[in-house]
Coordinates of C-alpha atoms in Angstrom, one line a residue:
X1 CA 152.3 121.7 12.3
X2 CA 149.1 121.2 10.3
X3 CA 147.0 120.6 13.4
X4 CA 145.7 123.3 15.7
X5 CA 146.7 123.2 19.3
X6 CA 143.2 123.6 20.9
X7 CA 143.1 124.5 24.6
X8 CA 139.8 122.6 24.8
X9 CA 140.5 119.0 24.0
X10 CA 138.4 116.8 21.7
X11 CA 135.8 114.5 23.3
X12 CA 134.1 112.8 20.4
X13 CA 135.0 110.3 17.7
X14 CA 134.5 111.0 14.0
X15 CA 134.6 109.5 10.6
X16 CA 137.1 111.2 8.2
X17 CA 136.3 112.3 4.7
X18 CA 134.5 114.8 2.5
X19 CA 131.6 113.7 0.3
X20 CA 132.3 110.2 1.5
X21 CA 129.8 107.5 1.9
X22 CA 129.7 106.6 5.6
X23 CA 127.8 104.1 7.7
X24 CA 127.7 104.1 11.5
X25 CA 125.7 102.4 14.2
X26 CA 125.5 103.1 17.9
X27 CA 124.2 99.6 18.6
X28 CA 125.5 96.5 16.8
X29 CA 123.4 95.2 13.9
X30 CA 121.2 98.3 13.8
X31 CA 121.9 98.8 10.1
X32 CA 120.0 96.6 7.7
X33 CA 122.3 94.6 5.4
X34 CA 121.7 94.4 1.6
X35 CA 118.9 96.8 1.3
X36 CA 117.7 100.1 2.8
X37 CA 114.0 99.6 3.7
X38 CA 113.3 96.1 4.8
X39 CA 109.7 95.2 5.8
X40 CA 110.9 95.1 9.5
X41 CA 114.1 97.1 10.0
X42 CA 116.5 95.7 12.7
X43 CA 115.8 96.3 16.4
X44 CA 112.3 97.6 15.7
X45 CA 113.6 100.8 14.2
X46 CA 112.0 103.0 11.5
X47 CA 113.8 103.6 8.2
X48 CA 113.7 107.2 7.1
X49 CA 115.4 108.7 4.0
X50 CA 116.9 112.2 4.2
X51 CA 117.4 113.7 0.8
X52 CA 119.5 116.8 0.3
X53 CA 119.0 116.8 -3.5
X54 CA 116.2 115.7 -5.9
X55 CA 115.8 111.9 -6.2
X56 CA 116.8 112.3 -9.9
X57 CA 119.9 114.3 -9.4
X58 CA 122.9 112.8 -11.2
X59 CA 124.7 110.2 -9.2
X60 CA 127.8 112.5 -8.7
X61 CA 125.6 115.2 -7.2
X62 CA 123.0 113.1 -5.4
X63 CA 123.1 113.5 -1.6
X64 CA 121.0 111.3 0.7
X65 CA 121.3 109.4 3.9
X66 CA 119.2 106.6 5.4
X67 CA 118.4 107.1 9.1
X68 CA 117.3 104.2 11.4
X69 CA 115.5 105.8 14.3
X70 CA 113.2 104.9 17.1
X71 CA 110.4 107.1 15.8
X72 CA 110.1 108.9 12.4
X73 CA 110.6 112.7 12.3
X74 CA 107.1 113.2 11.0
X75 CA 105.6 111.9 14.3
X76 CA 104.7 115.3 15.8
X77 CA 101.7 117.6 16.0
X78 CA 101.2 120.4 13.4
X79 CA 103.7 123.2 13.4
X80 CA 102.4 126.5 14.7
X81 CA 103.6 129.8 13.4
X82 CA 105.0 132.0 12.2
X83 CA 106.3 132.3 15.7
X84 CA 107.4 135.6 17.2
X85 CA 111.1 136.3 16.6
X86 CA 113.2 135.6 19.7
X87 CA 115.4 138.5 18.6
X88 CA 114.3 141.5 16.5
X89 CA 117.6 141.5 14.7
X90 CA 117.3 137.9 13.5
X91 CA 115.8 139.4 10.3
X92 CA 112.7 137.1 9.9
X93 CA 109.7 137.5 7.7
X94 CA 109.0 137.5 4.0
X95 CA 109.9 141.2 3.7
X96 CA 113.2 141.0 5.4
X97 CA 115.4 140.6 2.3
X98 CA 113.3 143.3 0.5
X99 CA 114.2 145.7 3.3
X100 CA 118.0 145.3 2.9
X101 CA 119.9 148.4 2.1
X102 CA 122.3 148.3 -0.8
X103 CA 125.2 150.7 -0.3
X104 CA 128.5 151.1 -2.3
X105 CA 130.4 152.3 0.8
X106 CA 133.1 150.2 2.3
X107 CA 131.9 149.1 5.8
X108 CA 133.8 147.9 8.8
X109 CA 132.4 146.9 12.2
X110 CA 134.0 146.8 15.7
X111 CA 133.7 143.5 17.5
X112 CA 130.0 142.6 18.1
X113 CA 128.8 142.3 21.6
X114 CA 128.7 139.1 23.6
X115 CA 125.1 138.5 24.8
X116 CA 126.1 136.8 28.1
X117 CA 124.1 139.1 30.3
X118 CA 121.0 138.7 28.2
X119 CA 121.2 134.9 28.4
X120 CA 120.5 134.3 24.7
X121 CA 121.1 130.9 23.2
X122 CA 122.6 130.3 19.7
X123 CA 119.3 130.8 17.8
X124 CA 118.2 133.7 19.9
X125 CA 121.6 135.3 19.5
X126 CA 121.6 135.3 15.7
X127 CA 121.7 138.7 14.1
X128 CA 121.1 139.1 10.3
X129 CA 123.7 141.5 9.1
X130 CA 123.7 141.1 5.3
X131 CA 122.4 138.9 2.5
X132 CA 120.6 138.7 -0.8
X133 CA 118.2 136.5 -2.7
X134 CA 115.1 134.6 -1.6
X135 CA 115.0 131.4 0.4
X136 CA 111.6 130.5 -1.0
X137 CA 113.1 129.9 -4.4
X138 CA 116.4 128.6 -3.1
X139 CA 118.4 131.5 -4.3
X140 CA 121.1 133.5 -2.5
X141 CA 122.4 133.6 1.0
X142 CA 122.3 135.3 4.4
X143 CA 125.2 136.4 6.7
X144 CA 124.7 136.5 10.4
X145 CA 126.8 137.1 13.5
X146 CA 125.8 135.2 16.6
X147 CA 126.4 135.8 20.3
X148 CA 125.2 133.3 22.9
X149 CA 125.4 133.4 26.7
X150 CA 123.9 129.9 27.3
X151 CA 123.1 126.6 25.8
X152 CA 119.8 125.9 24.1
X153 CA 117.2 124.3 26.3
X154 CA 117.9 120.6 27.0
X155 CA 114.8 119.5 25.1
X156 CA 115.0 121.7 22.1
X157 CA 116.1 121.3 18.5
X158 CA 116.4 123.6 15.5
X159 CA 116.6 123.1 11.8
X160 CA 116.6 125.3 8.6
X161 CA 114.6 124.2 5.6
X162 CA 116.0 127.4 3.9
X163 CA 119.6 126.3 3.5
X164 CA 122.7 124.8 4.9
X165 CA 124.5 126.7 7.7
X166 CA 128.3 127.3 7.8
X167 CA 129.2 128.2 11.4
X168 CA 132.5 129.9 12.1
X169 CA 133.2 130.3 15.9
X170 CA 135.3 133.2 17.0
X171 CA 135.0 133.0 20.8
X172 CA 133.6 130.1 22.8
X173 CA 133.5 126.3 22.2
X174 CA 130.2 124.9 20.7
X175 CA 128.9 121.5 21.6
X176 CA 126.7 120.7 18.6
X177 CA 124.3 117.8 18.7
X178 CA 122.8 116.7 15.5
X179 CA 120.4 113.9 14.5
X180 CA 123.4 112.1 13.2
X181 CA 125.8 112.5 16.1
X182 CA 127.9 115.0 18.1
X183 CA 130.4 117.7 16.9
X184 CA 132.7 119.7 19.1
X185 CA 133.4 123.0 17.3
X186 CA 136.1 125.2 18.6
X187 CA 137.5 128.6 17.4
X188 CA 139.7 127.7 14.4
X189 CA 137.2 125.0 13.4
X190 CA 134.1 125.3 11.3
X191 CA 131.0 123.2 10.9
X192 CA 128.4 122.8 8.3
X193 CA 124.8 121.7 9.1
X194 CA 123.0 120.6 5.9
X195 CA 119.5 121.8 5.1
X196 CA 116.9 120.1 7.2
X197 CA 119.2 118.4 9.7
X198 CA 117.9 119.0 13.2
X199 CA 120.5 120.2 15.7
X200 CA 121.1 121.6 19.2
X201 CA 123.9 124.0 20.2
X202 CA 125.3 124.1 23.7
X203 CA 128.2 126.0 25.2
X204 CA 130.9 123.5 26.1
X205 CA 132.3 126.0 28.7
X206 CA 129.1 126.9 30.6
X207 CA 131.0 129.1 33.0
X208 CA 133.1 130.7 30.2
X209 CA 132.8 134.1 28.5
X210 CA 130.0 133.0 26.1
X211 CA 130.2 132.3 22.4
X212 CA 130.5 134.6 19.4
X213 CA 131.0 133.9 15.7
X214 CA 129.7 134.1 12.2
X215 CA 127.2 132.1 10.1
X216 CA 126.5 131.9 6.4
X217 CA 123.2 130.4 5.5
X218 CA 123.4 129.1 1.9
X219 CA 120.0 129.0 0.2
X220 CA 121.3 127.9 -3.1
X221 CA 123.1 124.6 -3.7
X222 CA 125.6 123.2 -1.2
X223 CA 129.3 123.6 -0.3
X224 CA 131.8 121.5 -2.1
X225 CA 135.6 121.4 -2.3
X226 CA 137.0 123.7 -5.0
X227 CA 138.6 122.1 -8.1
X228 CA 142.4 122.0 -7.9
X229 CA 143.2 122.3 -11.6
X230 CA 146.9 122.8 -12.3
X231 CA 147.6 122.5 -8.5
X232 CA 147.2 118.7 -8.9
X233 CA 145.6 116.1 -6.7
X234 CA 146.3 117.6 -3.3
X235 CA 146.4 120.9 -1.5
X236 CA 144.1 123.5 0.0
X237 CA 141.6 121.7 2.2
X238 CA 142.2 118.0 1.8
X239 CA 139.2 115.6 1.9
X240 CA 140.7 113.4 4.6
X241 CA 140.7 116.2 7.2
X242 CA 136.9 116.7 7.3
X243 CA 135.1 115.0 10.1
X244 CA 131.6 113.6 10.3
X245 CA 129.8 112.4 13.5
X246 CA 129.2 108.8 14.5
X247 CA 125.7 107.7 15.4
X248 CA 124.6 108.7 18.9
X249 CA 121.0 108.6 20.3
X250 CA 118.7 109.1 23.2
X251 CA 115.8 106.7 24.1
X252 CA 113.4 109.2 25.6
X253 CA 110.0 108.1 24.2
X254 CA 106.8 106.3 25.3
X255 CA 105.1 103.3 23.7
X256 CA 103.7 105.6 21.0
X257 CA 104.8 108.9 19.5
X258 CA 102.3 110.8 21.6
X259 CA 102.7 109.4 25.1
X260 CA 106.4 110.0 26.0
X261 CA 107.2 111.4 29.5
X262 CA 108.8 114.6 28.2
X263 CA 108.1 117.4 25.8
X264 CA 110.5 118.5 23.1
X265 CA 110.3 121.8 21.2
X266 CA 111.3 121.6 17.5
X267 CA 111.8 124.9 15.7
X268 CA 112.0 125.0 12.0
X269 CA 113.1 127.9 9.9
X270 CA 110.9 127.9 6.8
X271 CA 110.8 130.7 4.2
X272 CA 112.6 132.9 6.7
X273 CA 110.0 132.4 9.4
X274 CA 110.1 130.3 12.5
X275 CA 107.6 127.5 13.1
X276 CA 107.4 125.4 16.3
X277 CA 105.9 122.1 17.3
X278 CA 106.0 120.2 20.6
X279 CA 106.4 116.5 20.5
X280 CA 106.5 113.8 23.2
X281 CA 109.8 112.1 22.1
X282 CA 113.3 113.2 21.5
X283 CA 114.3 114.2 18.0
X284 CA 117.8 112.7 18.6
X285 CA 116.8 109.1 18.3
X286 CA 118.8 108.0 15.3
X287 CA 120.5 104.7 16.3
X288 CA 122.3 104.2 12.9
X289 CA 122.7 105.9 9.6
X290 CA 124.4 105.5 6.2
X291 CA 124.8 107.9 3.3
X292 CA 126.6 110.9 2.0
X293 CA 124.4 113.7 3.4
X294 CA 125.6 114.6 6.9
X295 CA 127.0 117.4 9.1
X296 CA 130.7 117.8 9.3
X297 CA 133.5 120.0 10.8
X298 CA 137.0 121.0 9.7
X299 CA 140.1 122.3 11.5
X300 CA 141.3 125.4 9.6
X301 CA 144.8 124.7 10.9
X302 CA 145.0 121.8 8.4
X303 CA 144.6 124.0 5.4
X304 CA 147.5 123.5 3.0
X305 CA 148.2 127.0 1.8
X306 CA 149.4 127.4 -1.8
X307 CA 151.2 130.6 -2.9
X308 CA 153.7 132.2 -5.2
X309 CA 157.4 131.3 -5.0
X310 CA 158.6 133.7 -7.7
X311 CA 156.7 137.0 -8.0
X312 CA 153.3 138.6 -7.6
X313 CA 150.7 138.0 -4.9
X314 CA 148.2 135.4 -6.1
X315 CA 144.4 135.9 -6.3
X316 CA 142.7 135.3 -2.9
X317 CA 140.8 132.4 -4.6
X318 CA 143.9 130.3 -3.9
X319 CA 142.8 130.3 -0.2
X320 CA 139.3 128.8 -0.8
X321 CA 138.3 126.1 1.7
X322 CA 134.7 125.5 0.5
X323 CA 132.8 126.7 -2.6
X324 CA 129.1 126.8 -3.6
X325 CA 129.2 127.1 -7.4
X326 CA 126.5 129.1 -9.3
X327 CA 125.2 128.1 -12.8
X328 CA 127.9 130.3 -14.3
X329 CA 131.2 128.3 -14.6
X330 CA 133.9 129.6 -12.4
X331 CA 131.6 131.8 -10.4
X332 CA 130.3 131.1 -6.9
X333 CA 127.2 132.0 -5.0
X334 CA 129.5 131.7 -2.0
X335 CA 133.1 130.9 -1.3
X336 CA 134.6 130.4 2.2
X337 CA 138.1 131.7 2.0
X338 CA 140.7 131.9 4.8
X339 CA 144.0 133.8 5.3
X340 CA 146.0 131.6 7.7
X341 CA 149.7 131.9 8.7
X342 CA 151.9 131.5 5.6
X343 CA 155.3 132.3 4.1
X344 CA 155.7 135.1 1.6
X345 CA 158.8 134.9 -0.6
X346 CA 157.9 136.8 -3.8
X347 CA 160.7 138.8 -5.4
X348 CA 160.1 142.5 -6.3
X349 CA 156.5 142.0 -5.1
X350 CA 154.1 144.1 -3.0
X351 CA 153.2 141.3 -0.6
X352 CA 149.9 142.3 1.0
X353 CA 146.7 142.0 -1.1
X354 CA 146.8 144.6 -3.8
X355 CA 144.2 147.4 -4.2
X356 CA 141.3 146.1 -6.2
X357 CA 137.6 146.4 -7.2
X358 CA 135.8 143.1 -7.6
X359 CA 132.6 142.0 -9.3
X360 CA 132.2 139.7 -6.2
X361 CA 131.2 140.9 -2.7
X362 CA 133.6 140.3 0.1
X363 CA 132.4 140.0 3.8
X364 CA 135.4 139.4 6.0
X365 CA 135.8 138.4 9.7
X366 CA 138.7 137.9 12.0
X367 CA 138.9 134.8 14.2
X368 CA 142.1 135.6 16.0
X369 CA 145.3 137.7 15.7
X370 CA 145.8 140.5 13.3
X371 CA 145.4 140.9 9.5
X372 CA 148.5 142.0 7.6
X373 CA 146.6 144.4 5.3
X374 CA 144.5 146.2 8.0
X375 CA 146.7 147.5 10.8
X376 CA 145.5 151.1 11.2
X377 CA 142.3 153.2 11.2
X378 CA 139.7 153.9 13.8
X379 CA 139.9 150.7 15.9
X380 CA 141.3 148.6 13.1
X381 CA 140.2 145.2 12.0
X382 CA 139.7 143.3 15.3
X383 CA 138.8 139.7 16.2
X384 CA 135.0 139.5 16.5
X385 CA 134.5 142.4 14.0
X386 CA 133.8 142.4 10.3
X387 CA 134.0 144.3 7.1
X388 CA 132.1 144.4 3.8
X389 CA 133.4 145.5 0.5
X390 CA 130.5 145.2 -1.9
X391 CA 130.5 144.7 -5.7
X392 CA 133.0 147.1 -7.3
X393 CA 133.7 149.0 -4.1
X394 CA 137.4 149.7 -4.1
X395 CA 139.5 148.5 -1.2
X396 CA 143.0 147.3 -0.2
X397 CA 145.6 147.9 2.4
X398 CA 145.2 151.0 4.6
X399 CA 147.8 153.7 4.2
X400 CA 150.0 152.5 7.1
X401 CA 150.0 149.0 5.9
X402 CA 150.8 150.1 2.3
X403 CA 153.7 152.3 3.3
X404 CA 155.1 149.5 5.5
X405 CA 154.9 146.9 2.7
X406 CA 156.2 149.4 0.1
X407 CA 159.4 150.0 2.1
X408 CA 159.9 146.6 3.6
X409 CA 163.1 144.6 3.1
X410 CA 162.0 141.8 0.8
X411 CA 163.1 138.6 2.4
X412 CA 161.3 135.4 3.2
X413 CA 158.7 136.3 5.9
X414 CA 156.1 134.4 7.9
X415 CA 152.9 136.4 8.0
X416 CA 149.8 135.9 10.0
X417 CA 151.5 133.9 12.8
X418 CA 148.7 133.3 15.4
X419 CA 146.2 134.9 13.1
X420 CA 143.3 133.7 10.9
X421 CA 141.0 136.0 8.9
X422 CA 138.3 134.6 6.7
X423 CA 136.0 135.8 3.8
X424 CA 132.5 135.0 2.7
X425 CA 132.8 135.9 -1.0
X426 CA 129.7 136.0 -3.2
X427 CA 128.8 136.9 -6.8
X428 CA 125.7 138.6 -5.3
X429 CA 125.4 142.2 -4.4
X430 CA 124.9 142.1 -0.6
X431 CA 122.3 144.2 1.1
X432 CA 122.8 145.3 4.7
X433 CA 120.2 145.3 7.5
X434 CA 119.2 148.4 9.5
X435 CA 120.6 146.5 12.5
X436 CA 124.0 146.1 10.7
X437 CA 124.1 149.8 9.6
X438 CA 122.7 151.5 12.7
X439 CA 121.2 149.5 15.6
X440 CA 124.2 147.5 16.5
X441 CA 126.2 150.7 16.8
X442 CA 129.4 149.0 15.7
X443 CA 130.0 150.6 12.3
X444 CA 133.3 152.4 12.1
X445 CA 132.0 155.6 10.6
X446 CA 135.4 156.9 9.6
X447 CA 136.7 153.6 8.2
X448 CA 137.2 155.0 4.7
X449 CA 138.8 158.2 5.8
X450 CA 141.1 156.6 8.3
X451 CA 142.1 153.8 6.0
X452 CA 142.7 155.5 2.7
X453 CA 142.3 159.3 3.4
X454 CA 146.1 159.4 4.1
X455 CA 147.2 157.4 1.1
X456 CA 150.3 159.3 -0.3
X457 CA 151.0 160.4 -3.8
X458 CA 154.2 158.8 -5.1
X459 CA 153.8 160.0 -8.7
X460 CA 157.1 161.2 -10.2
X461 CA 156.0 161.8 -13.8
X462 CA 156.7 165.0 -15.8
X463 CA 154.4 167.8 -14.6
X464 CA 151.5 168.4 -17.0
X465 CA 152.5 165.7 -19.4
X466 CA 149.6 163.9 -21.1
X467 CA 149.4 160.8 -23.2
X468 CA 148.6 161.1 -26.9

């Protein structure tokens, strides 16, 4: 069934579509009719344009939304900062990406710790593990893991001016409030928060085990659906299955922007540093909005997997959910790829992913279950862990998985039942932080040896024979 059976039930309403033009109002007649910026917007609201692309971007790529809010976002005191990092492994500062270590070794991590006892929230619990590029020139990306033991403070908001954030929960349900409405994001769902959109992350299960997952911050461009080409007009992630929030707002303000009864802390990530301001009104006061620049979520269980029905395992690109193209045609700054439950029926075919070396870097995580190509070796590939196979670093099934697949009876088989692995793939060479290599103490030091040190020689050619 192409819908995930979530133990935690949905509690919000949504608008369905990807790259759609939506309009939504929490109060009737809050949206102006016929134009965007009337002299006096309805209900005494302020009109504010939120632009995700240059004003002059071609119509097909132009992303913007009009927000109608009680007070404009600019009504705050000056930002102060850079602020001290709430977490040394967050990887802040202009020198952070220059300090990354670029290594050709295959890397795999045990599950990262849940920070329940430390009481960190989503932002405090972000750990930079890998990345490349420079957010100041809108180039590259960053990869984080997060671990949170509590919700953000009730009067806080966060945004990134550096890029849009793709959040992949592994444990724990996230209650995400954005300026444009609420998103409930459960394991086996993802959400994308566009550059500049203010949001708050709570734990929907306050007495639960905490929350853990993965984040990609995309400095360059934005995520789109991949082209389908010969597949046709449907398949992979279908546009109708993406969900955007409906307008929802608070009314916590005074008669002016500076005399509200409560203080709200707004933290902005700007050139990989944090800046904070304290304002006397809620940042979540958007009564209505319309446009095509908004946060959204997607149920990975709705992905329509395409594969071979004759022979040979297809390239993993066939499992791409979202893509951020580079200026080179057919090459992505980032792809978000998943490996969900699927049928394998190829004849005379080695069915797990083949051994390969790739000009792209592959960072993988496991949301739940097991991964069919990584069964053995020093703790294995476990939910909440990760692996990185950098540019041209050879990888593929471990020895145990290879022998099993080589000798398996070839009949139709469902693989990955109850499992879902994912991959952040990038054309960039990814550097790794000291936290990722050492401080976290999660690196499986013998990953290479335990995975491929026991690969058998099956060669049966004539001894000493050489080609001419």
